[in-house]
mmCIF file of C-alpha atoms in Angstrom:
data_model
loop_
_atom_site.group_PDB
_atom_site.id
_atom_site.type_symbol
_atom_site.label_atom_id
_atom_site.label_comp_id
_atom_site.label_asym_id
_atom_site.label_seq_id
_atom_site.Cartn_x
_atom_site.Cartn_y
_atom_site.Cartn_z
ATOM 1 C CA MET A 1 114.774 -58.239 43.437
ATOM 2 C CA SER A 2 115.124 -55.360 45.908
ATOM 3 C CA THR A 3 116.077 -51.933 44.634
ATOM 4 C CA TRP A 4 117.210 -49.054 46.818
ATOM 5 C CA THR A 5 114.276 -46.813 45.901
ATOM 6 C CA SER A 6 111.760 -49.577 46.649
ATOM 7 C CA MET A 7 112.925 -49.843 50.264
ATOM 8 C CA THR A 8 111.344 -48.049 53.197
ATOM 9 C CA VAL A 9 113.261 -45.405 55.133
ATOM 10 C CA ALA A 10 113.620 -47.952 57.951
ATOM 11 C CA GLU A 11 115.205 -50.504 55.615
ATOM 12 C CA GLN A 12 117.510 -47.904 54.069
ATOM 13 C CA ALA A 13 118.536 -46.643 57.508
ATOM 14 C CA LEU A 14 119.383 -50.155 58.688
ATOM 15 C CA LEU A 15 121.443 -50.880 55.587
ATOM 16 C CA ARG A 16 123.300 -47.570 55.761
ATOM 17 C CA ARG A 17 124.273 -48.301 59.350
ATOM 18 C CA ALA A 18 125.182 -51.877 58.486
ATOM 19 C CA MET A 19 127.451 -50.734 55.629
ATOM 20 C CA GLN A 20 129.366 -48.798 58.283
ATOM 21 C CA LYS A 21 129.416 -51.812 60.656
ATOM 22 C CA HIS A 22 127.414 -50.090 63.344
ATOM 23 C CA GLN A 23 126.009 -51.194 66.676
ATOM 24 C CA LEU A 24 122.314 -51.971 66.949
ATOM 25 C CA ALA A 25 122.227 -49.781 70.062
ATOM 26 C CA GLY A 26 121.333 -46.221 69.120
ATOM 27 C CA MET A 27 119.689 -47.261 65.864
ATOM 28 C CA VAL A 28 116.314 -45.779 66.800
ATOM 29 C CA GLN A 29 117.710 -42.257 67.151
ATOM 30 C CA TYR A 30 119.484 -42.574 63.807
ATOM 31 C CA TYR A 31 116.206 -43.715 62.239
ATOM 32 C CA GLY A 32 114.548 -40.516 63.465
ATOM 33 C CA ALA A 33 117.335 -38.465 61.884
ATOM 34 C CA ALA A 34 117.039 -40.459 58.646
ATOM 35 C CA LEU A 35 113.310 -39.667 58.498
ATOM 36 C CA ARG A 36 114.088 -35.987 59.018
ATOM 37 C CA TRP A 37 116.843 -35.909 56.379
ATOM 38 C CA ALA A 38 114.542 -37.675 53.913
ATOM 39 C CA GLY A 39 111.761 -35.135 54.520
ATOM 40 C CA ASP A 40 109.422 -37.971 55.498
ATOM 41 C CA SER A 41 105.951 -37.106 56.776
ATOM 42 C CA GLU A 42 106.609 -39.231 59.883
ATOM 43 C CA ALA A 43 109.810 -37.394 60.755
ATOM 44 C CA PRO A 44 110.070 -36.386 64.408
ATOM 45 C CA PRO A 45 110.491 -32.775 65.550
ATOM 46 C CA PRO A 46 114.067 -31.467 65.344
ATOM 47 C CA ARG A 47 115.163 -33.282 68.479
ATOM 48 C CA SER A 48 116.008 -36.769 69.677
ATOM 49 C CA TYR A 49 113.262 -39.232 70.607
ATOM 50 C CA SER A 50 112.329 -39.649 74.245
ATOM 51 C CA ARG A 51 112.895 -43.146 75.621
ATOM 52 C CA ALA A 52 109.162 -43.869 75.440
ATOM 53 C CA GLU A 53 108.953 -42.673 71.830
ATOM 54 C CA ALA A 54 111.996 -44.741 70.896
ATOM 55 C CA ARG A 55 110.607 -47.923 72.430
ATOM 56 C CA GLU A 56 107.396 -47.544 70.423
ATOM 57 C CA LEU A 57 109.434 -47.651 67.206
ATOM 58 C CA VAL A 58 111.325 -50.862 68.000
ATOM 59 C CA PRO A 59 108.676 -53.236 66.536
ATOM 60 C CA ARG A 60 108.755 -51.348 63.213
ATOM 61 C CA LEU A 61 112.539 -51.488 63.008
ATOM 62 C CA ALA A 62 112.649 -55.097 64.180
ATOM 63 C CA GLU A 63 110.241 -56.101 61.407
ATOM 64 C CA ALA A 64 112.343 -54.252 58.833
ATOM 65 C CA ALA A 65 115.561 -55.853 60.104
ATOM 66 C CA LEU A 66 114.089 -59.361 60.096
ATOM 67 C CA GLY A 67 112.874 -58.829 56.532
ATOM 68 C CA LEU A 68 116.323 -57.692 55.381
ATOM 69 C CA VAL A 69 117.933 -60.739 57.008
ATOM 70 C CA GLU A 70 115.398 -62.991 55.312
ATOM 71 C CA ARG A 71 116.366 -61.459 51.939
ATOM 72 C CA GLU A 72 120.070 -61.962 52.785
ATOM 73 C CA LEU A 73 120.758 -58.229 52.714
ATOM 74 C CA LEU A 74 121.669 -57.810 56.395
ATOM 75 C CA ASP A 75 123.809 -59.681 58.927
ATOM 76 C CA VAL A 76 123.377 -59.352 62.671
ATOM 77 C CA ARG A 77 126.433 -60.385 64.691
ATOM 78 C CA GLN A 78 127.383 -60.624 68.326
ATOM 79 C CA ALA A 79 130.808 -59.293 69.250
ATOM 80 C CA SER A 80 132.456 -59.876 72.615
ATOM 81 C CA GLY A 81 134.923 -57.027 72.092
ATOM 82 C CA PRO A 82 134.462 -53.290 71.590
ATOM 83 C CA TRP A 83 134.659 -53.596 67.786
ATOM 84 C CA PRO A 84 133.258 -56.144 65.321
ATOM 85 C CA ALA A 85 135.468 -58.763 63.718
ATOM 86 C CA PRO A 86 134.893 -61.032 60.691
ATOM 87 C CA SER A 87 135.060 -64.015 63.041
ATOM 88 C CA ASP A 88 132.114 -62.778 65.142
ATOM 89 C CA PRO A 89 129.199 -65.215 64.832
ATOM 90 C CA VAL A 90 126.083 -64.315 62.876
ATOM 91 C CA LEU A 91 123.045 -64.805 65.096
ATOM 92 C CA SER A 92 120.965 -67.849 64.344
ATOM 93 C CA ARG A 93 117.350 -67.426 63.318
ATOM 94 C CA ARG A 94 116.186 -68.366 66.810
ATOM 95 C CA GLU A 95 118.591 -65.944 68.513
ATOM 96 C CA LEU A 96 117.848 -63.240 65.988
ATOM 97 C CA HIS A 97 114.158 -62.921 66.749
ATOM 98 C CA GLY A 98 114.773 -62.655 70.472
ATOM 99 C CA VAL A 99 117.453 -59.990 70.060
ATOM 100 C CA LEU A 100 115.666 -57.835 67.503
ATOM 101 C CA THR A 101 112.361 -57.772 69.367
ATOM 102 C CA ASP A 102 114.049 -56.753 72.638
ATOM 103 C CA PRO A 103 113.862 -52.942 73.046
ATOM 104 C CA ASP A 104 116.836 -52.999 75.426
ATOM 105 C CA GLN A 105 119.068 -54.144 72.552
ATOM 106 C CA TRP A 106 118.065 -51.065 70.530
ATOM 107 C CA ILE A 107 117.913 -48.662 73.491
ATOM 108 C CA PRO A 108 120.300 -49.979 76.154
ATOM 109 C CA THR A 109 120.027 -48.760 79.726
ATOM 110 C CA GLU A 110 123.681 -49.605 80.399
ATOM 111 C CA PRO A 111 126.697 -50.737 78.330
ATOM 112 C CA SER A 112 126.759 -54.432 77.504
ATOM 113 C CA PRO A 113 129.969 -56.463 77.117
ATOM 114 C CA ASP A 114 128.315 -58.451 74.313
ATOM 115 C CA ARG A 115 127.500 -55.956 71.596
ATOM 116 C CA ILE A 116 125.126 -56.549 68.703
ATOM 117 C CA TRP A 117 126.470 -55.256 65.397
ATOM 118 C CA LEU A 118 124.926 -54.773 61.977
ATOM 119 C CA SER A 119 126.860 -55.532 58.804
ATOM 120 C CA VAL A 120 126.159 -56.483 55.199
ATOM 121 C CA PRO A 121 127.638 -59.083 52.853
ATOM 122 C CA GLU A 122 130.283 -57.669 50.520
ATOM 123 C CA ALA A 123 128.035 -58.130 47.489
ATOM 124 C CA VAL A 124 125.301 -56.068 49.149
ATOM 125 C CA ASP A 125 127.744 -53.282 49.991
ATOM 126 C CA ALA A 126 128.996 -53.187 46.405
ATOM 127 C CA ARG A 127 125.464 -53.149 45.055
ATOM 128 C CA PHE A 128 123.934 -50.420 47.218
ATOM 129 C CA ARG A 129 126.716 -48.157 48.538
ATOM 130 C CA ALA A 130 126.530 -45.654 45.670
ATOM 131 C CA ASP A 131 122.749 -45.376 46.179
ATOM 132 C CA ALA A 132 123.062 -45.165 49.961
ATOM 133 C CA PHE A 133 125.688 -42.411 49.905
ATOM 134 C CA PRO A 134 125.385 -40.639 46.528
ATOM 135 C CA ALA A 135 127.952 -38.018 45.620
ATOM 136 C CA PRO A 136 126.428 -34.542 45.200
ATOM 137 C CA ARG A 137 126.220 -33.253 41.650
ATOM 138 C CA SER A 138 127.886 -29.986 42.580
ATOM 139 C CA GLY A 139 130.924 -31.619 44.181
ATOM 140 C CA GLY A 140 131.543 -32.494 47.797
ATOM 141 C CA PHE A 141 133.657 -31.053 50.564
ATOM 142 C CA PRO A 142 136.964 -29.390 49.672
ATOM 143 C CA PRO A 143 139.669 -32.000 48.986
ATOM 144 C CA ALA A 144 142.256 -32.443 51.726
ATOM 145 C CA GLU A 145 144.966 -30.498 49.925
ATOM 146 C CA GLU A 146 142.673 -27.480 49.483
ATOM 147 C CA ARG A 147 141.101 -27.268 52.937
ATOM 148 C CA THR A 148 141.843 -24.413 55.265
ATOM 149 C CA ALA A 149 142.880 -25.193 58.834
ATOM 150 C CA VAL A 150 139.398 -24.188 59.987
ATOM 151 C CA GLU A 151 137.694 -26.491 57.477
ATOM 152 C CA GLU A 152 139.948 -29.396 58.379
ATOM 153 C CA GLU A 153 139.297 -29.037 62.087
ATOM 154 C CA LEU A 154 135.537 -28.820 61.592
ATOM 155 C CA LEU A 155 135.450 -31.874 59.327
ATOM 156 C CA VAL A 156 137.564 -33.985 61.676
ATOM 157 C CA CYS A 157 135.262 -33.006 64.526
ATOM 158 C CA THR A 158 132.215 -33.975 62.466
ATOM 159 C CA TYR A 159 133.678 -37.304 61.383
ATOM 160 C CA GLU A 160 134.606 -38.367 64.899
ATOM 161 C CA VAL A 161 131.759 -40.027 66.786
ATOM 162 C CA SER A 162 132.780 -38.227 69.974
ATOM 163 C CA GLY A 163 133.597 -34.893 68.335
ATOM 164 C CA TRP A 164 132.447 -31.749 70.149
ATOM 165 C CA LEU A 165 132.423 -28.146 69.014
ATOM 166 C CA THR A 166 132.155 -26.660 72.515
ATOM 167 C CA GLY A 167 133.199 -27.488 76.035
ATOM 168 C CA PRO A 168 136.496 -28.730 77.491
ATOM 169 C CA TYR A 169 136.860 -31.247 74.644
ATOM 170 C CA GLY A 170 135.590 -28.976 71.876
ATOM 171 C CA VAL A 171 137.524 -27.704 68.857
ATOM 172 C CA LEU A 172 136.231 -24.124 69.049
ATOM 173 C CA ARG A 173 137.624 -21.296 71.160
ATOM 174 C CA SER A 174 134.929 -19.912 73.425
ATOM 175 C CA PRO A 175 133.964 -16.236 73.587
ATOM 176 C CA GLU A 176 134.151 -14.447 76.907
ATOM 177 C CA ALA A 177 130.835 -14.302 78.747
ATOM 178 C CA GLU A 178 131.266 -10.621 79.587
ATOM 179 C CA TRP A 179 131.639 -9.613 75.937
ATOM 180 C CA SER A 180 128.782 -7.945 74.109
ATOM 181 C CA LEU A 181 126.714 -9.998 71.679
ATOM 182 C CA GLU A 182 128.406 -8.286 68.740
ATOM 183 C CA GLU A 183 131.849 -9.184 70.122
ATOM 184 C CA ARG A 184 130.856 -12.784 70.706
ATOM 185 C CA LEU A 185 129.390 -13.113 67.196
ATOM 186 C CA ALA A 186 132.544 -11.620 65.680
ATOM 187 C CA TRP A 187 134.682 -14.091 67.672
ATOM 188 C CA VAL A 188 132.712 -17.199 66.711
ATOM 189 C CA GLU A 189 131.903 -16.403 63.072
ATOM 190 C CA PRO A 190 135.382 -17.026 61.568
ATOM 191 C CA GLN A 191 135.564 -20.359 63.391
ATOM 192 C CA VAL A 192 132.250 -21.707 62.063
ATOM 193 C CA ALA A 193 131.612 -19.963 58.719
ATOM 194 C CA PRO A 194 132.273 -23.145 56.668
ATOM 195 C CA LEU A 195 130.143 -25.186 59.066
ATOM 196 C CA VAL A 196 127.138 -22.896 58.593
ATOM 197 C CA GLN A 197 127.414 -23.362 54.816
ATOM 198 C CA TRP A 198 127.593 -27.144 55.117
ATOM 199 C CA VAL A 199 124.609 -27.236 57.472
ATOM 200 C CA ASP A 200 122.668 -25.111 54.998
ATOM 201 C CA LYS A 201 123.481 -27.641 52.240
ATOM 202 C CA GLY A 202 122.156 -30.462 54.399
ATOM 203 C CA TRP A 203 125.551 -32.148 54.749
ATOM 204 C CA ILE A 204 126.060 -31.682 58.482
ATOM 205 C CA GLU A 205 123.635 -31.549 61.387
ATOM 206 C CA VAL A 206 124.506 -29.534 64.490
ATOM 207 C CA CYS A 207 122.915 -30.436 67.818
ATOM 208 C CA TYR A 208 122.827 -28.978 71.304
ATOM 209 C CA VAL A 209 122.874 -31.310 74.293
ATOM 210 C CA SER A 210 121.930 -29.457 77.475
ATOM 211 C CA ASP A 211 121.920 -32.678 79.500
ATOM 212 C CA PRO A 212 122.998 -36.113 78.183
ATOM 213 C CA LYS A 213 119.975 -37.678 79.895
ATOM 214 C CA LYS A 214 117.576 -35.381 78.039
ATOM 215 C CA GLY A 215 118.795 -35.944 74.464
ATOM 216 C CA HIS A 216 119.537 -33.225 71.943
ATOM 217 C CA MET A 217 117.942 -30.428 69.947
ATOM 218 C CA VAL A 218 118.811 -29.848 66.272
ATOM 219 C CA ILE A 219 120.106 -26.350 65.491
ATOM 220 C CA PRO A 220 118.980 -24.952 62.087
ATOM 221 C CA ALA A 221 121.652 -23.450 59.829
ATOM 222 C CA GLY A 222 120.340 -19.944 60.421
ATOM 223 C CA GLU A 223 120.740 -20.294 64.189
ATOM 224 C CA VAL A 224 124.166 -21.964 64.404
ATOM 225 C CA LEU A 225 126.162 -18.748 64.756
ATOM 226 C CA ALA A 226 123.828 -17.158 67.317
ATOM 227 C CA THR A 227 123.690 -20.390 69.330
ATOM 228 C CA LEU A 228 127.458 -20.715 69.508
ATOM 229 C CA ALA A 229 127.751 -17.062 70.529
ATOM 230 C CA ASP A 230 125.635 -17.818 73.607
ATOM 231 C CA PRO A 231 127.854 -18.634 76.629
ATOM 232 C CA ALA A 232 125.113 -20.889 78.020
ATOM 233 C CA VAL A 233 125.780 -23.646 75.443
ATOM 234 C CA TRP A 234 129.513 -24.036 76.094
ATOM 235 C CA HIS A 235 129.433 -26.129 79.293
ATOM 236 C CA GLU A 236 133.157 -25.672 79.784
ATOM 237 C CA ASP A 237 133.065 -26.868 83.390
ATOM 238 C CA GLU A 238 130.859 -29.891 82.691
ATOM 239 C CA ASP A 239 131.815 -33.505 82.111
ATOM 240 C CA TRP A 240 131.906 -34.858 78.582
ATOM 241 C CA GLY A 241 128.462 -35.181 77.019
ATOM 242 C CA ALA A 242 126.994 -31.656 77.202
ATOM 243 C CA GLY A 243 127.377 -28.848 74.691
ATOM 244 C CA VAL A 244 127.205 -28.495 70.924
ATOM 245 C CA THR A 245 128.197 -31.370 68.653
ATOM 246 C CA CYS A 246 127.801 -32.221 64.971
ATOM 247 C CA CYS A 247 127.554 -35.184 62.613
ATOM 248 C CA PHE A 248 127.364 -35.944 58.911
ATOM 249 C CA THR A 249 123.919 -36.450 57.443
ATOM 250 C CA ASP A 250 123.430 -39.253 54.908
ATOM 251 C CA ALA A 251 123.917 -36.685 52.143
ATOM 252 C CA GLY A 252 126.989 -35.399 53.958
ATOM 253 C CA LEU A 253 128.577 -38.842 53.984
ATOM 254 C CA GLY A 254 128.098 -38.953 50.231
ATOM 255 C CA ALA A 255 129.758 -35.535 49.952
ATOM 256 C CA TRP A 256 132.570 -36.671 52.280
ATOM 257 C CA ARG A 257 133.282 -39.784 50.235
ATOM 258 C CA ALA A 258 133.102 -37.888 46.973
#
């Protein structure tokens, strides 16, 4: 019988995504983050994988996914709409191998109308969710009724897949480029003080995307304030997809659900 601690990081990453009913596309980048958050020796540098690096990892993840399906821990479905539905068909064994060994399904070059989704049976979710997203011993994020307006805005931004801190769609108010560094730091600090604490706890990861085609760089907790005080990262005149964004780590999702 499988236990959570006996699984590889790849298997755990696939099941965590599947518990959230997530697309197969983009899974490789999440796997890299999962390795980093787990402190694994094979963790990538604090950045996203290049396309070549990501493609090299597909066979490893495909093997892990096929093994989980074989043990009836993972379902792989094809959805014709933008979101999965219970009626979406589970891929047959023959279809499954072809899909999971195709790098373009994990790292798409363009959006596909037929999306591949990961999910788990209800019994698997009930069995592993507490292990996958454990609540921190010291308590999680402030409860809704106790959050400040700043905390609420930062958490909503983090929870949203398309949430941005900077730019025309960001939740933060930008400093003026002509201000001194001290003025810019003083402007940004009250807006991100809770975020810096959460990043330091390992609950949220903040990333800078200079160009959507080039991936992202992870910003350490100690550099978040200085980075956001730099006018160069705001991209206020750019299209959506460049600037500073954030997401929950696996530990952060446990803290969020606590």
